Amino acid sequence: MLTPQFSCSQSDEAVILVIKTPYVKATDVEFFIDKCEFRLHINPYFLRLTFPHEVIENGKESARYDVGKGEITVSLPKAVQGQHFEDLDLLSKLLMPKAAALSVQDAGGAGAHAGKGPLIEVLSSNEEMEEDGDGDEDEDEKEEDFDWELPQELPEPDLLTGVKYGFNNSYSGYASHVAELGRDIIDIDNIDQSTPTSRREERLEKEDAKFDEDYYMSDFLHDDEIKRICKFKPKFWSALKKLQSEKGKQAARLIVEMDVVLPVVEALSVQDAPVEMNMVSAGGNLPVDMDTITPEHAALIANLRDQLMDPSKETITTASMESEAVSSNEHSSASKEPAKWQPETTATEAPPSTSEPEWLTFTETERQEMISLPHRKLLLEPTSSKHLYLGLVDILFAYCYDHRTTEGDFTVESAWTIAKLSPTLSCFETFGTLEDVLVACIRRSLAYPLYRNLSLCAKVIEDVAVLLKLGKRALLKALLGVRRTLRGDEACFVFDRLYVEDYCLWIQSDFAKDAILKGLGSEVNHFVVDKSKIGWDLGGLEELAKEIGDEEDESMQE
């Protein structure tokens, strides 16, 4: 059976699906609704989706077929009117079986299985897994709090299961494929006999051998092209700026409202019954007729006031941005009417939110790429989360370096650049601190690519911070771009299989937390490049380059 292309939006009353099924007989369509699950079948297509909340059959569900477009538009009533369904644009997440946080239990440190990773992965499930109810829900809402500078021990391979690598150390037996296909990229000689410690030592050794002092001084001295590259503004910078502008407008509207309402918040918050009153704003000119205000309304306004007056929030301070990005997804609106199957009836999709930047909207190609991802659950150990976030940073660094140096247009060299600059992809590295990740990325960007300049590295780090601040959708767009590039290269597609494909699934799952990603973005933004930790005498080389430049200027004047 084929999985059809589809898109998903919502109104206050319903979830709206637009499913592309050209050249089918509309009367043969069958669909089934069971709480959070929706299934549609029409030969040769089959679609099964799992929503975050329940949809119901109450006589208001409808489906229409547009013969000209070959699209079925399905309206599914929400069990709770007005409830917001999260992540309806993350199509791979909708296609996955219902997520269940399965993890490896610690056996108290005894026995050969203590600390071992999951050995069974659920690829698909026809039955909905039962949840424990409120207990699990509360557990999901708890956010992990990472100290990004606190080192963690690198896991050593288990003697029983052999050497593991790839996403979440879930793969083995790929050594011969990687060595043959990626021989110009991989920097580890004997993968199946390596450990995390030996891989790091081998990486550092090869970076030291590859670093060219003359090349670095030349790029430091003749940096006109690099300065031009540093001035380039990727589209995701504009997306963040627009979100910040929208946040400022919302804050201004709230302040105007509070100018009217705050004088009575204290009084209302202690009363038990609604109060009817007329008010005059603080400015004294604007008479405001206040309808019935309840203590709940007063508490909500007080909460908004506290958020606006909270000075502890992080901000990104760059030349183009002065405040923190906050993503706001507004509900799409779509009209629907109860009806049976009606061929040749034109149906339109709900209009997109006008407040969300265009760059954050998934393209048709990206939606199809999400649908084509494997529909499997990820089984993760609780201790692996930090390593996954840090591994994401180094893949993003490689992506942003290529994106900036090519000014947003992938080239035939992009796959090599991304794979080579990422320590995770080229050396199967596992990191314990944020500083280790960024230092490794800087070292590789000063040893391998066309442009080797420390100022360029600092600009790329800012790009990474912007993507992280934009949240999961921006990161998914970046990862899909990396995946598309690697899969198009005969030497690099294996790295997609080992890492990037699973990262595309992970970033859409509940394992990846937006709050943690944005907090990590703040940490990346505040990272200061310390030349002494790079491992090479960069300061001395720069001074020598300046002296050489002065001598060249004097000789030209003579």
PDB file of C-alpha atoms in Angstrom, residues 253-351:
ATOM      1  CA  ARG A 253      -1.068  45.312  23.072  1.00  0.00           C
ATOM      2  CA  LEU A 254      -0.928  43.590  26.448  1.00  0.00           C
ATOM      3  CA  ILE A 255       0.573  46.678  28.062  1.00  0.00           C
ATOM      4  CA  VAL A 256      -2.279  48.818  26.686  1.00  0.00           C
ATOM      5  CA  GLU A 257      -4.813  46.358  28.058  1.00  0.00           C
ATOM      6  CA  MET A 258      -3.061  46.226  31.419  1.00  0.00           C
ATOM      7  CA  ASP A 259      -3.051  49.999  31.541  1.00  0.00           C
ATOM      8  CA  VAL A 260      -6.824  49.622  31.813  1.00  0.00           C
ATOM      9  CA  VAL A 261      -7.206  46.435  33.796  1.00  0.00           C
ATOM     10  CA  LEU A 262      -4.329  46.300  36.281  1.00  0.00           C
ATOM     11  CA  PRO A 263      -5.841  48.848  38.707  1.00  0.00           C
ATOM     12  CA  VAL A 264      -8.561  46.318  39.555  1.00  0.00           C
ATOM     13  CA  VAL A 265      -6.529  43.096  39.406  1.00  0.00           C
ATOM     14  CA  GLU A 266      -5.662  43.114  43.078  1.00  0.00           C
ATOM     15  CA  ALA A 267      -9.247  43.725  44.120  1.00  0.00           C
ATOM     16  CA  LEU A 268     -10.723  41.138  41.782  1.00  0.00           C
ATOM     17  CA  SER A 269      -8.230  38.409  42.616  1.00  0.00           C
ATOM     18  CA  VAL A 270      -9.520  38.190  46.174  1.00  0.00           C
ATOM     19  CA  GLN A 271     -13.225  38.198  45.366  1.00  0.00           C
ATOM     20  CA  ASP A 272     -15.297  35.117  44.834  1.00  0.00           C
ATOM     21  CA  ALA A 273     -17.952  36.519  42.511  1.00  0.00           C
ATOM     22  CA  PRO A 274     -17.950  38.370  39.188  1.00  0.00           C
ATOM     23  CA  VAL A 275     -17.889  42.154  39.464  1.00  0.00           C
ATOM     24  CA  GLU A 276     -19.582  44.607  37.100  1.00  0.00           C
ATOM     25  CA  MET A 277     -17.965  48.024  36.811  1.00  0.00           C
ATOM     26  CA  ASN A 278     -17.089  50.934  34.555  1.00  0.00           C
ATOM     27  CA  MET A 279     -13.491  52.113  34.460  1.00  0.00           C
ATOM     28  CA  VAL A 280     -11.377  54.936  33.175  1.00  0.00           C
ATOM     29  CA  SER A 281      -7.919  54.115  31.891  1.00  0.00           C
ATOM     30  CA  ALA A 282      -4.765  55.301  33.623  1.00  0.00           C
ATOM     31  CA  GLY A 283      -4.452  58.024  30.998  1.00  0.00           C
ATOM     32  CA  GLY A 284      -7.761  59.488  32.151  1.00  0.00           C
ATOM     33  CA  ASN A 285      -9.150  59.983  28.634  1.00  0.00           C
ATOM     34  CA  LEU A 286     -10.382  56.577  27.609  1.00  0.00           C
ATOM     35  CA  PRO A 287     -13.664  55.471  29.192  1.00  0.00           C
ATOM     36  CA  VAL A 288     -13.816  51.683  29.170  1.00  0.00           C
ATOM     37  CA  ASP A 289     -16.970  49.673  29.794  1.00  0.00           C
ATOM     38  CA  MET A 290     -15.791  46.501  31.514  1.00  0.00           C
ATOM     39  CA  ASP A 291     -18.012  43.473  31.154  1.00  0.00           C
ATOM     40  CA  THR A 292     -18.275  40.902  33.876  1.00  0.00           C
ATOM     41  CA  ILE A 293     -14.777  40.021  35.103  1.00  0.00           C
ATOM     42  CA  THR A 294     -14.191  36.873  37.112  1.00  0.00           C
ATOM     43  CA  PRO A 295     -11.361  36.107  39.539  1.00  0.00           C
ATOM     44  CA  GLU A 296     -10.061  33.643  36.925  1.00  0.00           C
ATOM     45  CA  HIS A 297      -9.739  36.489  34.426  1.00  0.00           C
ATOM     46  CA  ALA A 298      -7.900  38.554  36.994  1.00  0.00           C
ATOM     47  CA  ALA A 299      -5.480  35.718  37.711  1.00  0.00           C
ATOM     48  CA  LEU A 300      -4.784  35.326  33.993  1.00  0.00           C
ATOM     49  CA  ILE A 301      -4.037  39.022  33.576  1.00  0.00           C
ATOM     50  CA  ALA A 302      -1.743  38.961  36.604  1.00  0.00           C
ATOM     51  CA  ASN A 303       0.112  36.021  35.093  1.00  0.00           C
ATOM     52  CA  LEU A 304       0.618  37.901  31.822  1.00  0.00           C
ATOM     53  CA  ARG A 305       1.873  40.896  33.764  1.00  0.00           C
ATOM     54  CA  ASP A 306       4.435  38.728  35.569  1.00  0.00           C
ATOM     55  CA  GLN A 307       5.684  37.336  32.264  1.00  0.00           C
ATOM     56  CA  LEU A 308       6.185  40.796  30.797  1.00  0.00           C
ATOM     57  CA  MET A 309       7.953  42.067  33.881  1.00  0.00           C
ATOM     58  CA  ASP A 310      10.267  39.067  34.219  1.00  0.00           C
ATOM     59  CA  PRO A 311      13.796  40.377  33.489  1.00  0.00           C
ATOM     60  CA  SER A 312      15.504  36.988  33.695  1.00  0.00           C
ATOM     61  CA  LYS A 313      14.739  35.796  30.152  1.00  0.00           C
ATOM     62  CA  GLU A 314      17.686  35.126  27.847  1.00  0.00           C
ATOM     63  CA  THR A 315      18.179  37.205  24.702  1.00  0.00           C
ATOM     64  CA  ILE A 316      20.307  36.801  21.621  1.00  0.00           C
ATOM     65  CA  THR A 317      22.552  39.826  21.285  1.00  0.00           C
ATOM     66  CA  THR A 318      23.938  40.035  17.776  1.00  0.00           C
ATOM     67  CA  ALA A 319      24.273  42.853  15.273  1.00  0.00           C
ATOM     68  CA  SER A 320      20.898  42.089  13.784  1.00  0.00           C
ATOM     69  CA  MET A 321      18.920  40.940  16.827  1.00  0.00           C
ATOM     70  CA  GLU A 322      18.315  42.348  20.274  1.00  0.00           C
ATOM     71  CA  SER A 323      15.702  40.141  21.855  1.00  0.00           C
ATOM     72  CA  GLU A 324      14.745  36.524  22.318  1.00  0.00           C
ATOM     73  CA  ALA A 325      12.715  34.678  19.702  1.00  0.00           C
ATOM     74  CA  VAL A 326       9.421  33.240  20.760  1.00  0.00           C
ATOM     75  CA  SER A 327       7.573  31.000  18.328  1.00  0.00           C
ATOM     76  CA  SER A 328       3.840  31.589  18.182  1.00  0.00           C
ATOM     77  CA  ASN A 329       1.616  29.222  16.229  1.00  0.00           C
ATOM     78  CA  GLU A 330      -1.836  30.636  15.644  1.00  0.00           C
ATOM     79  CA  HIS A 331      -4.735  28.371  14.857  1.00  0.00           C
ATOM     80  CA  SER A 332      -5.688  28.119  11.227  1.00  0.00           C
ATOM     81  CA  SER A 333      -9.358  28.605  10.491  1.00  0.00           C
ATOM     82  CA  ALA A 334     -11.331  26.497   8.052  1.00  0.00           C
ATOM     83  CA  SER A 335     -15.000  26.254   7.301  1.00  0.00           C
ATOM     84  CA  LYS A 336     -16.703  22.902   7.244  1.00  0.00           C
ATOM     85  CA  GLU A 337     -20.219  21.578   6.879  1.00  0.00           C
ATOM     86  CA  PRO A 338     -21.552  18.080   7.470  1.00  0.00           C
ATOM     87  CA  ALA A 339     -21.828  16.212   4.220  1.00  0.00           C
ATOM     88  CA  LYS A 340     -21.479  12.800   2.678  1.00  0.00           C
ATOM     89  CA  TRP A 341     -18.959  11.966  -0.028  1.00  0.00           C
ATOM     90  CA  GLN A 342     -19.418  14.577  -2.728  1.00  0.00           C
ATOM     91  CA  PRO A 343     -17.301  14.262  -5.879  1.00  0.00           C
ATOM     92  CA  GLU A 344     -16.387  17.305  -7.941  1.00  0.00           C
ATOM     93  CA  THR A 345     -16.783  19.699  -5.028  1.00  0.00           C
ATOM     94  CA  THR A 346     -13.963  22.184  -4.612  1.00  0.00           C
ATOM     95  CA  ALA A 347     -12.579  22.399  -1.081  1.00  0.00           C
ATOM     96  CA  THR A 348      -9.974  24.838   0.112  1.00  0.00           C
ATOM     97  CA  GLU A 349      -7.406  24.352   2.831  1.00  0.00           C
ATOM     98  CA  ALA A 350      -7.333  26.606   5.849  1.00  0.00           C
ATOM     99  CA  PRO A 351      -5.190  29.706   5.269  1.00  0.00           C
TER     100      PRO A 351
END
